[in-house]
């Protein structure tokens, strides 16, 4: 066997043994594979051990790519001339994930006394563009699986509270989702509640500072596959209980309908999610409703359903776009029927154009549907 590939085998054996030791709760075996040449690394390794040994994984593996990368000058001085970096693909799954989730991490290795040890997690090749990060890579996390809900909670987050909120929200969404939707949903929800806004953004692979005002996101977790998870902004934990519940219900509608993979226009996805969560508490209105109706009074109703770009995290009048989307779905449910709203959404999610979905379910052209919605908004604005 070539020396290169035998070293690769030893690296892989070290990584496998590390994960095995963590899952078995064997900190002695784990520590044996950790280098303390960087004196800050044992604490970092202990944090990872605590996460890996306690979180409710159903799968946890790591593949290590063969390519070696060098270290920065400063790190080489600290770790020695022979330390190197390799790319690892973590493959992990939580109860409720539809499939395994993969994330890229970078591991620093060195050889000491004939053993390959892990010496760091902070070295990356120059110019590396970071993708989504595993939550538990970023800081201490605790987790629990409870009925249809799996929650991972970062430092300072109440695991009990998130589990209760998510479980109640799953039940409400199940109750209120129009018939015929959610057919491919496994009925489970995986929710991650990180400690900081920065971690929230790192999990989503969004630039720092760009998602600070977004309460929660439902996304495809990992670099491949269709595991759909909810990630909540820690700032959302300060919302009043019923508002937070509504946020979680909104996100669970996205999970149930698979919106991150759906070809439906964003207004239909967001409108349906708002409509379901508002139905749970009929006295509530989508947040930008007052502003929207004031604008309708002043300038008339919007000319068309809101285009996808109005739902970007940095879009101006984002709340008004949500209110337009909510009232579009409420209009279909009120003026046609709830079951038609469900069928209409299902058509869009199946790839039909707006005109096709409207013709086949509501017997209206897109233009006629738009005109009816505009008249509905004008009537609402008069009250
Ligand atoms: Zn949404």
GROMACS .gro file of N, CA, C and O in nm, residues 274-327:
model
  216
  274UNK      N    1  -4.904   3.188   0.630
  274UNK     CA    2  -4.969   3.290   0.713
  274UNK      C    3  -5.115   3.252   0.737
  274UNK      O    4  -5.167   3.265   0.848
  275UNK      N    5  -5.181   3.208   0.631
  275UNK     CA    6  -5.324   3.177   0.642
  275UNK      C    7  -5.348   3.067   0.746
  275UNK      O    8  -5.438   3.078   0.830
  276UNK      N    9  -5.267   2.963   0.743
  276UNK     CA   10  -5.284   2.853   0.840
  276UNK      C   11  -5.258   2.905   0.981
  276UNK      O   12  -5.336   2.880   1.074
  277UNK      N   13  -5.149   2.981   1.000
  277UNK     CA   14  -5.117   3.022   1.138
  277UNK      C   15  -5.215   3.128   1.188
  277UNK      O   16  -5.245   3.133   1.307
  278UNK      N   17  -5.272   3.210   1.100
  278UNK     CA   18  -5.375   3.307   1.141
  278UNK      C   19  -5.507   3.238   1.173
  278UNK      O   20  -5.587   3.287   1.253
  279UNK      N   21  -5.532   3.126   1.109
  279UNK     CA   22  -5.655   3.054   1.136
  279UNK      C   23  -5.658   2.995   1.276
  279UNK      O   24  -5.763   2.976   1.335
  280UNK      N   25  -5.538   2.964   1.326
  280UNK     CA   26  -5.530   2.911   1.462
  280UNK      C   27  -5.575   3.018   1.561
  280UNK      O   28  -5.632   2.988   1.665
  281UNK      N   29  -5.551   3.143   1.529
  281UNK     CA   30  -5.591   3.255   1.616
  281UNK      C   31  -5.657   3.363   1.530
  281UNK      O   32  -5.592   3.458   1.486
  282UNK      N   33  -5.788   3.348   1.508
  282UNK     CA   34  -5.858   3.428   1.409
  282UNK      C   35  -5.860   3.578   1.437
  282UNK      O   36  -5.890   3.657   1.348
  283UNK      N   37  -5.830   3.619   1.561
  283UNK     CA   38  -5.831   3.763   1.589
  283UNK      C   39  -5.701   3.829   1.543
  283UNK      O   40  -5.687   3.951   1.551
  284UNK      N   41  -5.605   3.751   1.496
  284UNK     CA   42  -5.476   3.809   1.455
  284UNK      C   43  -5.471   3.835   1.306
  284UNK      O   44  -5.537   3.767   1.228
  285UNK      N   45  -5.391   3.935   1.269
  285UNK     CA   46  -5.371   3.966   1.128
  285UNK      C   47  -5.223   3.961   1.098
  285UNK      O   48  -5.141   3.987   1.184
  286UNK      N   49  -5.191   3.928   0.973
  286UNK     CA   50  -5.052   3.927   0.932
  286UNK      C   51  -4.993   4.065   0.958
  286UNK      O   52  -5.061   4.167   0.944
  287UNK      N   53  -4.865   4.070   0.993
  287UNK     CA   54  -4.807   4.189   1.053
  287UNK      C   55  -4.820   4.319   0.973
  287UNK      O   56  -4.847   4.425   1.029
  288UNK      N   57  -4.802   4.314   0.843
  288UNK     CA   58  -4.804   4.438   0.764
  288UNK      C   59  -4.942   4.479   0.715
  288UNK      O   60  -4.955   4.566   0.629
  289UNK      N   61  -5.048   4.418   0.771
  289UNK     CA   62  -5.183   4.440   0.717
  289UNK      C   63  -5.229   4.586   0.725
  289UNK      O   64  -5.283   4.640   0.628
  290UNK      N   65  -5.207   4.650   0.838
  290UNK     CA   66  -5.253   4.789   0.852
  290UNK      C   67  -5.186   4.879   0.749
  290UNK      O   68  -5.252   4.962   0.686
  291UNK      N   69  -5.055   4.862   0.732
  291UNK     CA   70  -4.981   4.944   0.635
  291UNK      C   71  -5.031   4.917   0.494
  291UNK      O   72  -5.048   5.008   0.413
  292UNK      N   73  -5.054   4.788   0.465
  292UNK     CA   74  -5.102   4.753   0.331
  292UNK      C   75  -5.236   4.819   0.303
  292UNK      O   76  -5.256   4.882   0.199
  293UNK      N   77  -5.330   4.807   0.398
  293UNK     CA   78  -5.464   4.860   0.373
  293UNK      C   79  -5.462   5.013   0.365
  293UNK      O   80  -5.536   5.073   0.287
  294UNK      N   81  -5.372   5.075   0.443
  294UNK     CA   82  -5.358   5.220   0.432
  294UNK      C   83  -5.309   5.258   0.292
  294UNK      O   84  -5.356   5.355   0.231
  295UNK      N   85  -5.218   5.178   0.239
  295UNK     CA   86  -5.166   5.208   0.106
  295UNK      C   87  -5.274   5.186  -0.001
  295UNK      O   88  -5.281   5.259  -0.100
  296UNK      N   89  -5.355   5.080   0.021
  296UNK     CA   90  -5.464   5.056  -0.075
  296UNK      C   91  -5.561   5.175  -0.075
  296UNK      O   92  -5.607   5.219  -0.180
  297UNK      N   93  -5.589   5.229   0.044
  297UNK     CA   94  -5.677   5.346   0.052
  297UNK      C   95  -5.617   5.464  -0.024
  297UNK      O   96  -5.687   5.536  -0.096
  298UNK      N   97  -5.486   5.484  -0.010
  298UNK     CA   98  -5.422   5.601  -0.071
  298UNK      C   99  -5.398   5.583  -0.220
  298UNK      O  100  -5.423   5.674  -0.299
  299UNK      N  101  -5.345   5.466  -0.257
  299UNK     CA  102  -5.294   5.449  -0.395
  299UNK      C  103  -5.368   5.341  -0.474
  299UNK      O  104  -5.329   5.311  -0.586
  300UNK      N  105  -5.468   5.278  -0.413
  300UNK     CA  106  -5.533   5.165  -0.480
  300UNK      C  107  -5.457   5.036  -0.452
  300UNK      O  108  -5.344   5.039  -0.401
  301UNK      N  109  -5.520   4.921  -0.483
  301UNK     CA  110  -5.457   4.791  -0.454
  301UNK      C  111  -5.336   4.766  -0.545
  301UNK      O  112  -5.326   4.825  -0.652
  302UNK      N  113  -5.244   4.676  -0.501
  302UNK     CA  114  -5.129   4.642  -0.587
  302UNK      C  115  -5.179   4.585  -0.719
  302UNK      O  116  -5.286   4.525  -0.725
  303UNK      N  117  -5.101   4.604  -0.826
  303UNK     CA  118  -5.146   4.561  -0.959
  303UNK      C  119  -5.141   4.410  -0.977
  303UNK      O  120  -5.214   4.354  -1.058
  304UNK      N  121  -5.048   4.346  -0.903
  304UNK     CA  122  -5.034   4.200  -0.922
  304UNK      C  123  -4.993   4.137  -0.789
  304UNK      O  124  -4.957   4.207  -0.695
  305UNK      N  125  -5.002   4.004  -0.786
  305UNK     CA  126  -4.953   3.933  -0.667
  305UNK      C  127  -4.805   3.963  -0.649
  305UNK      O  128  -4.734   3.982  -0.747
  306UNK      N  129  -4.758   3.969  -0.525
  306UNK     CA  130  -4.620   4.014  -0.503
  306UNK      C  131  -4.517   3.918  -0.565
  306UNK      O  132  -4.524   3.798  -0.542
  307UNK      N  133  -4.423   3.971  -0.643
  307UNK     CA  134  -4.319   3.886  -0.703
  307UNK      C  135  -4.222   3.833  -0.598
  307UNK      O  136  -4.211   3.889  -0.488
  308UNK      N  137  -4.152   3.723  -0.632
  308UNK     CA  138  -4.065   3.653  -0.535
  308UNK      C  139  -3.964   3.745  -0.468
  308UNK      O  140  -3.936   3.730  -0.349
  309UNK      N  141  -3.909   3.840  -0.543
  309UNK     CA  142  -3.800   3.922  -0.484
  309UNK      C  143  -3.849   4.011  -0.371
  309UNK      O  144  -3.769   4.056  -0.290
  310UNK      N  145  -3.982   4.031  -0.361
  310UNK     CA  146  -4.031   4.113  -0.248
  310UNK      C  147  -4.021   4.039  -0.115
  310UNK      O  148  -4.044   4.097  -0.009
  311UNK      N  149  -3.990   3.907  -0.120
  311UNK     CA  150  -3.978   3.829   0.003
  311UNK      C  151  -3.834   3.807   0.045
  311UNK      O  152  -3.807   3.729   0.137
  312UNK      N  153  -3.738   3.873  -0.020
  312UNK     CA  154  -3.598   3.862   0.022
  312UNK      C  155  -3.580   3.925   0.159
  312UNK      O  156  -3.651   4.019   0.195
  313UNK      N  157  -3.479   3.872   0.235
  313UNK     CA  158  -3.461   3.919   0.373
  313UNK      C  159  -3.437   4.069   0.379
  313UNK      O  160  -3.473   4.134   0.478
  314UNK      N  161  -3.378   4.127   0.274
  314UNK     CA  162  -3.345   4.270   0.278
  314UNK      C  163  -3.449   4.355   0.205
  314UNK      O  164  -3.430   4.476   0.190
  315UNK      N  165  -3.558   4.293   0.159
  315UNK     CA  166  -3.655   4.368   0.079
  315UNK      C  167  -3.722   4.477   0.163
  315UNK      O  168  -3.746   4.459   0.283
  316UNK      N  169  -3.751   4.588   0.097
  316UNK     CA  170  -3.823   4.696   0.164
  316UNK      C  171  -3.970   4.654   0.179
  316UNK      O  172  -4.023   4.580   0.095
  317UNK      N  173  -4.036   4.699   0.282
  317UNK     CA  174  -4.178   4.667   0.302
  317UNK      C  175  -4.206   4.516   0.299
  317UNK      O  176  -4.305   4.471   0.242
  318UNK      N  177  -4.113   4.441   0.359
  318UNK     CA  178  -4.126   4.295   0.360
  318UNK      C  179  -4.259   4.253   0.424
  318UNK      O  180  -4.327   4.163   0.374
  319UNK      N  181  -4.297   4.318   0.533
  319UNK     CA  182  -4.419   4.278   0.602
  319UNK      C  183  -4.543   4.300   0.515
  319UNK      O  184  -4.638   4.222   0.521
  320UNK      N  185  -4.539   4.407   0.435
  320UNK     CA  186  -4.653   4.430   0.345
  320UNK      C  187  -4.665   4.319   0.241
  320UNK      O  188  -4.775   4.281   0.203
  321UNK      N  189  -4.550   4.270   0.195
  321UNK     CA  190  -4.555   4.158   0.098
  321UNK      C  191  -4.621   4.037   0.162
  321UNK      O  192  -4.703   3.969   0.099
  322UNK      N  193  -4.588   4.010   0.289
  322UNK     CA  194  -4.653   3.898   0.360
  322UNK      C  195  -4.802   3.923   0.376
  322UNK      O  196  -4.883   3.830   0.362
  323UNK      N  197  -4.839   4.047   0.406
  323UNK     CA  198  -4.982   4.077   0.422
  323UNK      C  199  -5.055   4.058   0.289
  323UNK      O  200  -5.167   4.005   0.286
  324UNK      N  201  -4.994   4.100   0.179
  324UNK     CA  202  -5.056   4.079   0.047
  324UNK      C  203  -5.074   3.930   0.020
  324UNK      O  204  -5.178   3.885  -0.030
  325UNK      N  205  -4.969   3.853   0.052
  325UNK     CA  206  -4.975   3.708   0.028
  325UNK      C  207  -5.082   3.644   0.114
  325UNK      O  208  -5.160   3.560   0.068
  326UNK      N  209  -5.087   3.686   0.242
  326UNK     CA  210  -5.188   3.630   0.334
  326UNK      C  211  -5.328   3.660   0.284
  326UNK      O  212  -5.414   3.571   0.277
  327UNK      N  213  -5.351   3.786   0.244
  327UNK     CA  214  -5.486   3.824   0.201
  327UNK      C  215  -5.521   3.763   0.066
  327UNK      O  216  -5.639   3.744   0.035
   0.00000   0.00000   0.00000
